[in-house]
């Protein structure tokens, strides 16, 4: 297989990109040369097309925050993940609850999705049973549904929380979950 000069696979790929209107594409070639049965060369090509600005938030680049005492019971750490720019209205954070920690009762005007990533937790909607949630579980709270979520009494829990804003507001906080409600 040829991999250099005007008739090469790389050159042909560049021409194909130009014909498709992706002349600004960046190409990377990968070669593999096995040591048995002579020499063979494998070329792999990756196309990287410039599509505009990409905003990458590097892990650990945004400061962690403590969950405010008026909205949480116990020790809670909030690690912001993203806040989409206008006109988008979605945001997400990784939230870690130490054993016994939990949110206050609250609602979301456009609902909320939780993706449990570690530990063991609890979630409850108003008037419903307390549900155990574990890593890999995806929890959906519909718009306006009063609920809470947090760790179990003995195990920490981390989830990714995703919600959208309506008129600049993503959550309406209410009263704290009592110890009696939490232990029910």
Coordinates of C-alpha atoms in Angstrom, one line a residue:
X1 CA 0.0 0.0 0.0
X2 CA 1.3 3.4 -0.9
X3 CA 1.3 6.1 1.7
X4 CA 3.4 8.9 0.3
X5 CA 3.5 11.0 -2.8
X6 CA 0.7 12.3 -5.1
X7 CA -1.2 9.0 -5.5
X8 CA -1.3 8.2 -1.9
X9 CA -4.4 7.3 0.2
X10 CA -3.7 10.5 2.3
X11 CA -3.5 12.6 -0.8
X12 CA -6.7 11.1 -2.2
X13 CA -8.5 11.6 1.1
X14 CA -7.4 15.3 1.1
X15 CA -8.9 15.6 -2.4
X16 CA -12.1 13.9 -1.3
X17 CA -12.4 16.3 1.6
X18 CA -11.9 19.3 -0.7
X19 CA -14.6 18.0 -3.0
X20 CA -17.0 17.7 -0.1
X21 CA -16.3 21.3 1.0
X22 CA -14.2 20.2 4.0
X23 CA -10.9 21.5 2.7
X24 CA -10.1 22.9 6.2
X25 CA -10.2 19.4 7.7
X26 CA -7.2 18.2 9.7
X27 CA -5.9 14.7 9.0
X28 CA -4.0 12.3 11.1
X29 CA -2.5 9.1 9.8
X30 CA -1.7 6.1 11.9
X31 CA 0.6 3.4 10.7
X32 CA 1.0 -0.2 12.1
X33 CA 3.9 -2.4 11.1
X34 CA 3.7 -6.0 12.4
X35 CA 6.9 -7.9 13.0
X36 CA 5.9 -11.3 11.6
X37 CA 5.5 -12.5 8.0
X38 CA 7.3 -9.6 6.4
X39 CA 6.2 -6.0 6.6
X40 CA 2.7 -4.7 6.0
X41 CA 1.5 -1.1 6.6
X42 CA -2.0 -0.1 7.7
X43 CA -3.0 3.5 7.3
X44 CA -5.9 4.8 9.3
X45 CA -7.3 8.3 8.7
X46 CA -9.3 10.5 11.0
X47 CA -11.0 13.6 9.7
X48 CA -11.3 16.5 12.1
X49 CA -13.6 19.2 10.6
X50 CA -13.6 22.7 12.1
X51 CA -17.2 23.5 12.9
X52 CA -16.9 26.6 15.0
X53 CA -16.2 27.2 18.6
X54 CA -16.2 24.3 21.0
X55 CA -16.3 25.0 24.7
X56 CA -14.5 22.4 26.7
X57 CA -14.6 22.6 30.5
X58 CA -11.6 20.5 31.7
X59 CA -12.2 18.3 34.7
X60 CA -11.4 20.1 37.9
X61 CA -11.3 23.5 36.1
X62 CA -14.4 24.8 37.9
X63 CA -14.4 25.2 41.6
X64 CA -16.5 22.9 43.8
X65 CA -19.0 24.5 46.1
X66 CA -20.7 23.6 49.4
X67 CA -24.4 23.0 49.2
X68 CA -26.1 25.9 51.0
X69 CA -27.6 25.1 54.4
X70 CA -30.9 26.6 53.5
X71 CA -31.3 24.1 50.6
X72 CA -29.5 21.0 52.0
X73 CA -29.3 19.0 55.2
X74 CA -25.8 17.6 55.9
X75 CA -22.6 17.8 53.9
X76 CA -23.1 18.3 50.2
X77 CA -20.5 19.2 47.5
X78 CA -21.6 20.7 44.2
X79 CA -19.3 20.4 41.2
X80 CA -20.6 22.5 38.3
X81 CA -20.3 20.7 35.0
X82 CA -22.0 23.0 32.4
X83 CA -24.3 25.9 31.9
X84 CA -25.3 26.2 28.2
X85 CA -25.2 29.8 26.8
X86 CA -28.4 31.5 25.7
X87 CA -30.6 30.7 24.0
X88 CA -30.1 27.2 25.4
X89 CA -31.3 26.8 29.0
X90 CA -29.9 23.5 30.2
X91 CA -27.4 23.1 33.1
X92 CA -25.8 20.2 34.9
X93 CA -23.8 19.6 38.0
X94 CA -22.3 16.6 39.8
X95 CA -23.6 16.6 43.4
X96 CA -22.1 14.5 46.2
X97 CA -24.1 13.8 49.3
X98 CA -22.3 12.4 52.4
X99 CA -24.3 9.8 54.5
X100 CA -27.5 11.3 55.8
X101 CA -27.3 14.4 53.5
X102 CA -30.2 15.4 51.3
X103 CA -31.9 18.2 49.5
X104 CA -34.9 20.2 50.8
X105 CA -38.2 19.6 49.1
X106 CA -38.2 21.4 45.8
X107 CA -39.6 21.5 42.2
X108 CA -38.2 22.3 38.8
X109 CA -40.3 24.3 36.3
X110 CA -39.2 22.1 33.4
X111 CA -38.3 18.9 35.3
X112 CA -35.1 17.3 36.4
X113 CA -33.0 14.3 35.4
X114 CA -30.6 12.6 37.8
X115 CA -28.0 10.1 36.7
X116 CA -26.6 8.2 39.7
X117 CA -22.8 7.7 39.4
X118 CA -21.7 6.4 42.8
X119 CA -22.9 5.1 46.1
X120 CA -26.5 4.5 47.2
X121 CA -29.2 7.1 47.6
X122 CA -32.8 7.8 48.2
X123 CA -35.4 9.8 46.3
X124 CA -39.0 10.6 47.0
X125 CA -41.8 12.5 45.3
X126 CA -44.4 14.2 47.4
X127 CA -47.0 11.5 48.6
X128 CA -44.9 8.6 47.1
X129 CA -42.7 6.0 48.7
X130 CA -38.9 6.6 49.2
X131 CA -37.1 4.9 46.4
X132 CA -33.5 3.6 46.6
X133 CA -31.3 4.8 43.7
X134 CA -27.9 3.2 42.7
X135 CA -25.2 3.8 40.1
X136 CA -26.5 3.7 36.5
X137 CA -30.1 4.6 37.6
X138 CA -31.6 7.5 35.7
X139 CA -34.4 9.3 37.6
X140 CA -36.8 11.7 36.0
X141 CA -38.9 14.2 38.0
X142 CA -41.6 15.9 35.8
X143 CA -42.1 19.6 35.8
X144 CA -43.5 21.0 39.0
X145 CA -43.3 17.7 40.9
X146 CA -42.3 18.2 44.6
X147 CA -39.5 15.9 45.5
X148 CA -36.2 15.4 47.3
X149 CA -33.1 13.2 46.9
X150 CA -29.9 12.4 48.8
X151 CA -27.7 9.8 50.3
X152 CA -28.8 6.9 52.5
X153 CA -28.1 7.2 56.3
X154 CA -24.9 5.0 55.9
X155 CA -23.7 5.5 52.3
X156 CA -22.7 8.6 50.3
X157 CA -24.2 9.1 46.9
X158 CA -23.2 11.1 43.8
X159 CA -25.4 12.0 40.9
X160 CA -25.3 14.2 37.9
X161 CA -28.3 16.6 38.0
X162 CA -29.6 18.1 34.7
X163 CA -32.3 20.7 34.5
X164 CA -33.5 23.6 32.4
X165 CA -34.3 27.1 33.3
X166 CA -37.7 28.8 32.7
X167 CA -37.6 32.6 32.8
X168 CA -34.1 32.4 34.4
X169 CA -35.1 29.9 37.2
X170 CA -34.3 26.2 37.3
X171 CA -35.5 25.3 40.8
X172 CA -38.0 26.4 43.5
X173 CA -36.8 25.5 47.0
X174 CA -39.3 24.7 49.7
X175 CA -39.2 23.3 53.3
X176 CA -36.5 21.0 54.5
X177 CA -37.1 17.2 54.6
X178 CA -37.6 16.3 58.3
X179 CA -35.7 13.5 60.0
X180 CA -39.1 11.7 60.3
X181 CA -39.7 12.0 56.5
X182 CA -36.2 11.0 55.7
X183 CA -36.3 7.9 57.9
X184 CA -39.8 6.7 56.9

